[in-house]
Every structure is written in structure tokens, then in C-alpha cells.
Tab-separated table of C-alpha atoms and ligand atoms in Angstrom:
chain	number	residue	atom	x	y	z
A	255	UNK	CA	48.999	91.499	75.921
A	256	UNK	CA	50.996	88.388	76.146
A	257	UNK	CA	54.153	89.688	76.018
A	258	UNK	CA	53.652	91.774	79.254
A	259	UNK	CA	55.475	90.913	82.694
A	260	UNK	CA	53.382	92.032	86.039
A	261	UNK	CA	56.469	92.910	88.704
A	262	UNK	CA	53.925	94.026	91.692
A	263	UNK	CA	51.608	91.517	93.136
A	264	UNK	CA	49.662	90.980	96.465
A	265	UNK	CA	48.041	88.586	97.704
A	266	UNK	CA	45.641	87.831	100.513
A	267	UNK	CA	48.804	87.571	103.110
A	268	UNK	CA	49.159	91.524	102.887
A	269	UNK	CA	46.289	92.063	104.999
A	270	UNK	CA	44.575	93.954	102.438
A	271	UNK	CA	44.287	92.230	99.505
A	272	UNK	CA	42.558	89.130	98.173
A	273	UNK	CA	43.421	85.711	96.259
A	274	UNK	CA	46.147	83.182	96.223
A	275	UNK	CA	49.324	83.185	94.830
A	276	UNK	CA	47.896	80.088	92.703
A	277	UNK	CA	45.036	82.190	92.224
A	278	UNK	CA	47.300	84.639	90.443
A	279	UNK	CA	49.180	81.945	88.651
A	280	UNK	CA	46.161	80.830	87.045
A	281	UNK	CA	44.722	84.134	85.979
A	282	UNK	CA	48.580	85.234	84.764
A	283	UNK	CA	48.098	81.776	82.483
A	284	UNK	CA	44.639	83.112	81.251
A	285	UNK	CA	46.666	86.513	80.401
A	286	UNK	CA	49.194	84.688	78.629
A	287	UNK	CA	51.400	87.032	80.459
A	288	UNK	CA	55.285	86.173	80.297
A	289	UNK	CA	56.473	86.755	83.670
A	290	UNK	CA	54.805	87.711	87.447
A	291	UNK	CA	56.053	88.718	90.654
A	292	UNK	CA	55.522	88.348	93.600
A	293	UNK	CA	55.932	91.351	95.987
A	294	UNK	CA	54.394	90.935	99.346
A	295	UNK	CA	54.810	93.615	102.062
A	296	UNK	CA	58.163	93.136	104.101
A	297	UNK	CA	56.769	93.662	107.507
A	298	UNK	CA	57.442	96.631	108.965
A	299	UNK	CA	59.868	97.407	112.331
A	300	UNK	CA	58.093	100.475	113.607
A	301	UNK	CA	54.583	99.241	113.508
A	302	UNK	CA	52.711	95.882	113.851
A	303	UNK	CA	49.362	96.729	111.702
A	304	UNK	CA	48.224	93.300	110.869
A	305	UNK	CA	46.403	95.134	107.597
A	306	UNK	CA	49.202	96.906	106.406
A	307	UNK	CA	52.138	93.704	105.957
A	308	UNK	CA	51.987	90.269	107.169
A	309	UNK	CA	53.740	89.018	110.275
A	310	UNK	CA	57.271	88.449	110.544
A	311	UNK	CA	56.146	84.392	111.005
A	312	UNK	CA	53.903	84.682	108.146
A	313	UNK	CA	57.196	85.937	105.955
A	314	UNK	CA	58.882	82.248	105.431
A	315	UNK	CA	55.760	80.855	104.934
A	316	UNK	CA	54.954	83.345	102.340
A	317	UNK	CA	59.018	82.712	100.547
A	318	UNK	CA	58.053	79.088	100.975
A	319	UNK	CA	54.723	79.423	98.486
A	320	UNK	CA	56.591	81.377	95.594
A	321	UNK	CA	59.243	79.011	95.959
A	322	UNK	CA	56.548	75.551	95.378
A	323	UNK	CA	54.768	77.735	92.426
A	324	UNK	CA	58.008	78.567	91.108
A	325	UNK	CA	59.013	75.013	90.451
A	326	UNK	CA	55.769	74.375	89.268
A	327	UNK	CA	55.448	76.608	87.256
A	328	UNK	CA	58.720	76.211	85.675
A	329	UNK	CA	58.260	75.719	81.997
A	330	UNK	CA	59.667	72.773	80.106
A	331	UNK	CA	62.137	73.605	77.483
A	332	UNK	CA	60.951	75.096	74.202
A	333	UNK	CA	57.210	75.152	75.735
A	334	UNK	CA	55.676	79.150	76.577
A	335	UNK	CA	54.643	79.394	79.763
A	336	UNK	CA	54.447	81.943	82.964
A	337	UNK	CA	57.511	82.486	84.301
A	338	UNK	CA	57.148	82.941	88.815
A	339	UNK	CA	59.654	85.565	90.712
A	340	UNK	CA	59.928	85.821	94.399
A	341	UNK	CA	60.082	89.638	94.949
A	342	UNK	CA	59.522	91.272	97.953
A	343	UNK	CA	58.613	95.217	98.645
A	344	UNK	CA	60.236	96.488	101.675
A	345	UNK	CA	59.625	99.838	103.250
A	346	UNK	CA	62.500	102.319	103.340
A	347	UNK	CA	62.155	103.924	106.855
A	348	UNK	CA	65.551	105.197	107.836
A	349	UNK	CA	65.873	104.185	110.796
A	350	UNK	CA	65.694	100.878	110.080
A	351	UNK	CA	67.620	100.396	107.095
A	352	UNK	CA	70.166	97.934	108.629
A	353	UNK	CA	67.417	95.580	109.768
A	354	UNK	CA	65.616	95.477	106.681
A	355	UNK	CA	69.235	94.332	104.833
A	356	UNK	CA	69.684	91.847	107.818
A	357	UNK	CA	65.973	90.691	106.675
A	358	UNK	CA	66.222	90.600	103.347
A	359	UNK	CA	70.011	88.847	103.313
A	360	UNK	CA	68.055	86.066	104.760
A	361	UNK	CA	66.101	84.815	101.440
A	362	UNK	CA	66.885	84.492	98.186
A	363	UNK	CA	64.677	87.069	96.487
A	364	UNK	CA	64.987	87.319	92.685
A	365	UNK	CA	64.386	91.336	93.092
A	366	UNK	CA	63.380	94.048	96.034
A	367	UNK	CA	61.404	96.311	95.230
A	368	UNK	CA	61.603	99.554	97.203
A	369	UNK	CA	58.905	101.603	98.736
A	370	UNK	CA	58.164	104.932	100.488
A	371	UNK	CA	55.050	104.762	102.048
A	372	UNK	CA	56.271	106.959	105.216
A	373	UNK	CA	57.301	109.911	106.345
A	374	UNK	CA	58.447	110.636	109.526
A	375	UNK	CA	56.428	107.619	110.740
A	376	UNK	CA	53.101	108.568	108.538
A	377	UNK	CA	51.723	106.807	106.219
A	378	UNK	CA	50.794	109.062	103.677
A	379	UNK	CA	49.075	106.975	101.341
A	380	UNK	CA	46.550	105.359	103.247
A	381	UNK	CA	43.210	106.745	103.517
A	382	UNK	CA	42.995	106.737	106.891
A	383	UNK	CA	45.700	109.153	107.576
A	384	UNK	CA	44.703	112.095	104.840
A	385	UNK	CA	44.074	114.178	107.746
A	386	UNK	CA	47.545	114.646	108.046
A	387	UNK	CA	47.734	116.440	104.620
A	388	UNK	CA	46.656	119.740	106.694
A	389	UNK	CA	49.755	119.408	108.585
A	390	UNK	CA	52.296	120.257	105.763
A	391	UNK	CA	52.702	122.616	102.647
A	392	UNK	CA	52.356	120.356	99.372
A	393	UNK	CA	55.622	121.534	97.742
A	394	UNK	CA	57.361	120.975	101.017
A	395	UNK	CA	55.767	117.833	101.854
A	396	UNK	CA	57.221	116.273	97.787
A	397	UNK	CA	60.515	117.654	98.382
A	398	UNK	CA	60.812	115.811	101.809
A	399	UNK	CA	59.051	113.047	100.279
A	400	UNK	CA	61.937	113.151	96.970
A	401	UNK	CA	64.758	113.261	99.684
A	402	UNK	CA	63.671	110.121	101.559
A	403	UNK	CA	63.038	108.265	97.977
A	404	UNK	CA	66.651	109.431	96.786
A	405	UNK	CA	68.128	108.209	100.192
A	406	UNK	CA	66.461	104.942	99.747
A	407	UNK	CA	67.967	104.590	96.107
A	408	UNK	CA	71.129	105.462	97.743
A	409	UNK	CA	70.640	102.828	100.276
A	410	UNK	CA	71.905	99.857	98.267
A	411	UNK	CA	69.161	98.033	99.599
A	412	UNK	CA	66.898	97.982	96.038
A	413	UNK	CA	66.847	96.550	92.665
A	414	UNK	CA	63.983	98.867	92.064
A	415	UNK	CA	61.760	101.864	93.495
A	416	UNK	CA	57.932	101.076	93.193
A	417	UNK	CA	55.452	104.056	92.085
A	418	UNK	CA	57.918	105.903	91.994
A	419	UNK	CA	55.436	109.708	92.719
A	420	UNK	CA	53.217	108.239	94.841
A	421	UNK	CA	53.122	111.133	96.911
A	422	UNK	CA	51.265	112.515	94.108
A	423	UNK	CA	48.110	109.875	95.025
A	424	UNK	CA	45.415	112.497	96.846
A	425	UNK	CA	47.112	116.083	96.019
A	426	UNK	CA	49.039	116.526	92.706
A	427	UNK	CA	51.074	119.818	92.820
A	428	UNK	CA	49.705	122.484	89.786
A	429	UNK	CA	53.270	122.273	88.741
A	430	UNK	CA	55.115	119.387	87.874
A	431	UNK	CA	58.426	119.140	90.282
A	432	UNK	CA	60.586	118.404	86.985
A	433	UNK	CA	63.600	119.554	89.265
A	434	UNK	CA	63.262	116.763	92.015
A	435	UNK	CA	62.391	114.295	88.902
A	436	UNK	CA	65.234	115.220	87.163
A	437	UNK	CA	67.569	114.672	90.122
A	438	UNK	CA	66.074	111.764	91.158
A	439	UNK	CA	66.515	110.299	87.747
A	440	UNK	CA	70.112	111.086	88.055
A	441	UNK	CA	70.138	109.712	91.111
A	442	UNK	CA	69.012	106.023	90.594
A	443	UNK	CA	70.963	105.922	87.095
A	444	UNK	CA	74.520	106.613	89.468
A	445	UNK	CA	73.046	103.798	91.550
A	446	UNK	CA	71.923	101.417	88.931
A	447	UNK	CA	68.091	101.375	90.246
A	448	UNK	CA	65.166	100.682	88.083
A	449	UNK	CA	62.039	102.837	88.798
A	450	UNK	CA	58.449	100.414	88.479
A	451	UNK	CA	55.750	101.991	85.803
A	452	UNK	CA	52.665	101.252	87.600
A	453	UNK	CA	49.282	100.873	86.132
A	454	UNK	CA	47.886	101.665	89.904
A	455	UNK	CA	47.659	105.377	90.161
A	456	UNK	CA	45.151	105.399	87.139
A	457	UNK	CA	42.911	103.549	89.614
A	458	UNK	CA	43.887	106.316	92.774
A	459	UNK	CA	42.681	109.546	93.067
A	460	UNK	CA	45.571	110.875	90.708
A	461	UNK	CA	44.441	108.969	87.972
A	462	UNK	CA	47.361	108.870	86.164
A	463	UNK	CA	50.363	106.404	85.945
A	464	UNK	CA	53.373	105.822	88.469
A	465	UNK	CA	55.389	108.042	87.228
A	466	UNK	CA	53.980	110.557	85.549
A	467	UNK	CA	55.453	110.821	81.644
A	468	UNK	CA	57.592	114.445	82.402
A	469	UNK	CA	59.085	111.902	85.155
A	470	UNK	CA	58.923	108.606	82.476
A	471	UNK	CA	60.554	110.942	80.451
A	472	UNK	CA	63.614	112.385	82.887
A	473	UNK	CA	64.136	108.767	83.784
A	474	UNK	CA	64.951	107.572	80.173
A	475	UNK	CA	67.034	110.797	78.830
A	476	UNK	CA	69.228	109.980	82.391
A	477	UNK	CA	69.322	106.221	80.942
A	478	UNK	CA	67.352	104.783	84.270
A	479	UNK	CA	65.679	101.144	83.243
A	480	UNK	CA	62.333	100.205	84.225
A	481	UNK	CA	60.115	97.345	85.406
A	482	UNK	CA	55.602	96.978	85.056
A	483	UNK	CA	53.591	96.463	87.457
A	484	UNK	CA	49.881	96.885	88.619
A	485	UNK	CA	50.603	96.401	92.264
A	486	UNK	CA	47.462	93.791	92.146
A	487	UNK	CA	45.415	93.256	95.520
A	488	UNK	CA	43.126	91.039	94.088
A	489	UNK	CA	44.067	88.425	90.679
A	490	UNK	CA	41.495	90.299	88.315
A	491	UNK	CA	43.853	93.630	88.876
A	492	UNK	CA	46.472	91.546	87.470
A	493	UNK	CA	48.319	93.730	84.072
A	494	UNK	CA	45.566	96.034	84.714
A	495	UNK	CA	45.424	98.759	82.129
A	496	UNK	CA	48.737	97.347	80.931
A	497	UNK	CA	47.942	99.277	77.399
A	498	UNK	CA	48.500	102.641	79.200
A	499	UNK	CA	51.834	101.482	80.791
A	500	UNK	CA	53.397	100.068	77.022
A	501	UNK	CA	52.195	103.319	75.808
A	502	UNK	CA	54.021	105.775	77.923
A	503	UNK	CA	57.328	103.607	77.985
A	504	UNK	CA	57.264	103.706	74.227
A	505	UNK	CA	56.313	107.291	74.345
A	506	UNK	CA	59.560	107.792	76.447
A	507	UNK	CA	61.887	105.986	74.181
A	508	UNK	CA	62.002	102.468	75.927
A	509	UNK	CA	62.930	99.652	74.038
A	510	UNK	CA	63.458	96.833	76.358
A	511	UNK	CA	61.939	96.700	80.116
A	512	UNK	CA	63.789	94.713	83.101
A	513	UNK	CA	63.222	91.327	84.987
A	514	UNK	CA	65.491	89.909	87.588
A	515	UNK	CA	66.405	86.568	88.755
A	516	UNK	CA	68.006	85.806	92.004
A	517	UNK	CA	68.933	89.993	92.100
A	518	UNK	CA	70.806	90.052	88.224
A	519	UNK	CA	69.162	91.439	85.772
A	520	UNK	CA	67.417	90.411	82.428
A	521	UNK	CA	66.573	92.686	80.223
A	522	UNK	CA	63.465	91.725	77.740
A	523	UNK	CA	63.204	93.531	74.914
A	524	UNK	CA	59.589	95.210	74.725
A	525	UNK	CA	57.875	93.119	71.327
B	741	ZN	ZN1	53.537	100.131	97.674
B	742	ZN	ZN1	52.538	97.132	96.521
């Protein structure tokens, strides 16, 4: 689909994913895909876990390599090419919220894309920690994870939340939580927030989309705009199953998805 923009990438600087950013470039140019970008793990303040983010020396190196493909990228005017964002995903861990807008204040990202990945210091959606699970009562454990997503679109620090129910990844609940979607819809619309539909939970034991289409659906009645992603580890996950994402934001109602440079916002109209 040439028309399609890829808003979550990794590459092998995350510590566990593979390929280049040039590596993505030139698979983004086989694509014909309009836009990519970048969004590397912010490291994180309450661990060091060389394979979750990269190190906080690695970070302006990593800035410095979007910034080269950028420019080199850049197409000429009137000639189609792949337009390069520096994005960055950063962790919302409350705690640490003023550090992470100290650390992001430092670059000039063209969007931040917000993540919860934690709570209470566990990271929930890595393999490794399932155990946990036992620890907590499902509905419990989504409210607690909806209140720490709501504070982080609260937080001022994002441009836009990234797969948006992944607590949903290993254990769906048998009924959808269309309360929490519906206030966290109303939430991030107050606070001007995109939410990220990502092609990635079709390849995670949910096997469905980030969000799911009741919450696709809560977003766009509460007028909340929206970015694509795959949240690629490796280039050949780049605008993975890309078909499924343009059919449940046209299912939804949306005309027109986002893309950001240097924080404002461009809206593209969806061809
Ligand atoms: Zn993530
Ligand atoms: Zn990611």
C-alpha cells in the first residue's frame, strides 16, 4: 500500500530487534510507503536492561542517525519519495515523569510516542515476567493498567499513546472494558493525544489489533485522531498487515490519519 505511513519502528539499537535504520529506509522505498518513523526505546530511569532500551550514550548517537537519513532522504521537490521522522517512545513510569520531559526537551523529536509497558515497576508485556499474571485479578489488573495510561495522556508529555490495550497481549478479559475505553477516549480527546493503530498485536498472543475496534470505535465517536504503526523489530515487519489496520480505521469512520513534524501535526488524508 503506498500510501501507508509506518509511525513505530525499531531497530537493532533497542536491544531486541534487528536491522539498520538504512536497512529500514531501503525496505520503506521497496514499500513505496509515504512516511516512517523512527521510535527507539527512551531508556529507562528505574532499570538498566541492556535488552529492553539502549543506553543513555547510545541515545544521541541514535538522534544523530535519523537526523543523516533524514536529510538524505529528503525528497527533491515534485519527486515521491519516503519521507524520515525522528520519533522516540518513552516509558510513562510516574515517578519519573519530570526526567523523561528533561530528556526529551533535549532533542528535537518530530513526535513522542507514549508507552505503558509497567506497572508498579513490572513489565507486563514481556515474556519473561508472565508469572506475575498470578499475582493480580484481570479486571483489576486493566483498570490499574487504564489509570496509569490516562495519567500518562494527562501528562503532557505525548503526541501519541502506542498500542494503546496492550495489556490485553497474553489475557484478554471475556468482556470488553467499553467503560475504561470510553473514558479513556474522552480522556486523550480533552488532551489532544492521538492513540497508534498497531498492526503488532495480530502477531501477539491476542491476535488482534492495538486497539481493539469497540476501542477504534470509542476513540473516533469522542473525535480522538490516530497514527499506524507495526512497531517493527526487524525491516521485513515493516507496514506489516497494514490491510487490517486501513480496514478497521475505515470501519471506524476515519478519514484522514496523523503525522507530525518537529511535534505539530499533519494530518494526511487516508487515499
Ligand atoms: Zn511499546
Ligand atoms: Zn515499540
Amino acid at each position: 500500500m503506498p500510501d501507508m505511513i509506518d509511525y513505530h519502528i525499531h531497530t537493532a539499537r533497542c536491544g531486541h530487534g534487528s536491522g539498520s535504520a538504512a536497512d529500514y529506509l531501503a525496505m520503506a522505498r521497496s514499500l513505496n510507503l509515504q512516511e516512517i518513523g523512527f521510535t527507539e526505546h527512551l531508556p529507562l530511569f528505574h532499570t538498566i536492561d541492556a535488552t529492553l532500551a539502549m543506553s543513555w550514550d547510545e541515545l544521541p548517537l541514535y538522534i544523530a542517525d535519523i537526523e543523516r537519513l533524514k536529510t538524505e532522504a529528503a525528497p527533491a521537490r515534485g519527486e515521491v519519495g519516503t519521507l524520515v521522522r525522528l520519533g522516540i517512545e518513552a516509558d510513562y513510569v510516574p515517578k519519573y515523569v519530570e526526567q523523561t520531559r528533561a530528556a526529551l526537551n533535549n532533542y528535537d523529536f518530530d513526535f513522542v510516542m507514549g508507552s505503558v509497558h509497567f506497572i508498579d515497576g513490572w513489565g507486563f508485556d514481556d515474556r519473561r515476567n508472565i508469572a506475575n499474571y498470578d499475582a493480580y485479578d484481570l479486571p483489576d489488573l486493566y483498570e490499574r493498567y487504564f489509570e496509569l495510561f490516562m495519567e500518562a495522556v494527562s501528562s503532557g508529555l505525548f503526541d501519541v499513546m502506542a498500542h494503546p490495550d496492550l495489556i490485553k497481549k497474553y489475557f484478554r478479559l471475556e468482556d470488553e472494558p467499553r467503560a475504561l475505553y470510553e473514558r479513556a477516549a474522552q480522556v486523550l480527546a480533552g488532551h489532544g493525544v492521538a492513540i497508534e493503530v498497531s498492526s503488532a498485536g495480530l502477531r501477539k498472543p491476542c491476535r488482534e489489533l492495538y486497539p481493539s475496534q469497540t476501542f477504534l470505535d470509542a476513540c473516533f465517536a469522542a473525535g480522538v485522531s490516530v497514527t499506524t504503526g507495526s512497531d517493527a523489530h526487524a525491516p521485513d515487519q515493516l507496514a506489516m498487515d497494514f490491510t487490517a489496520v486501513r480496514q478497521a480505521l475505515e470501519l471506524a469512520g476515519y478519514t484522514e490519519i496523523q503525522t507530525f513534524d518537529s511535534r505539530v501535526r499533519i494530518p494526511v488524508a487516508l487515499a
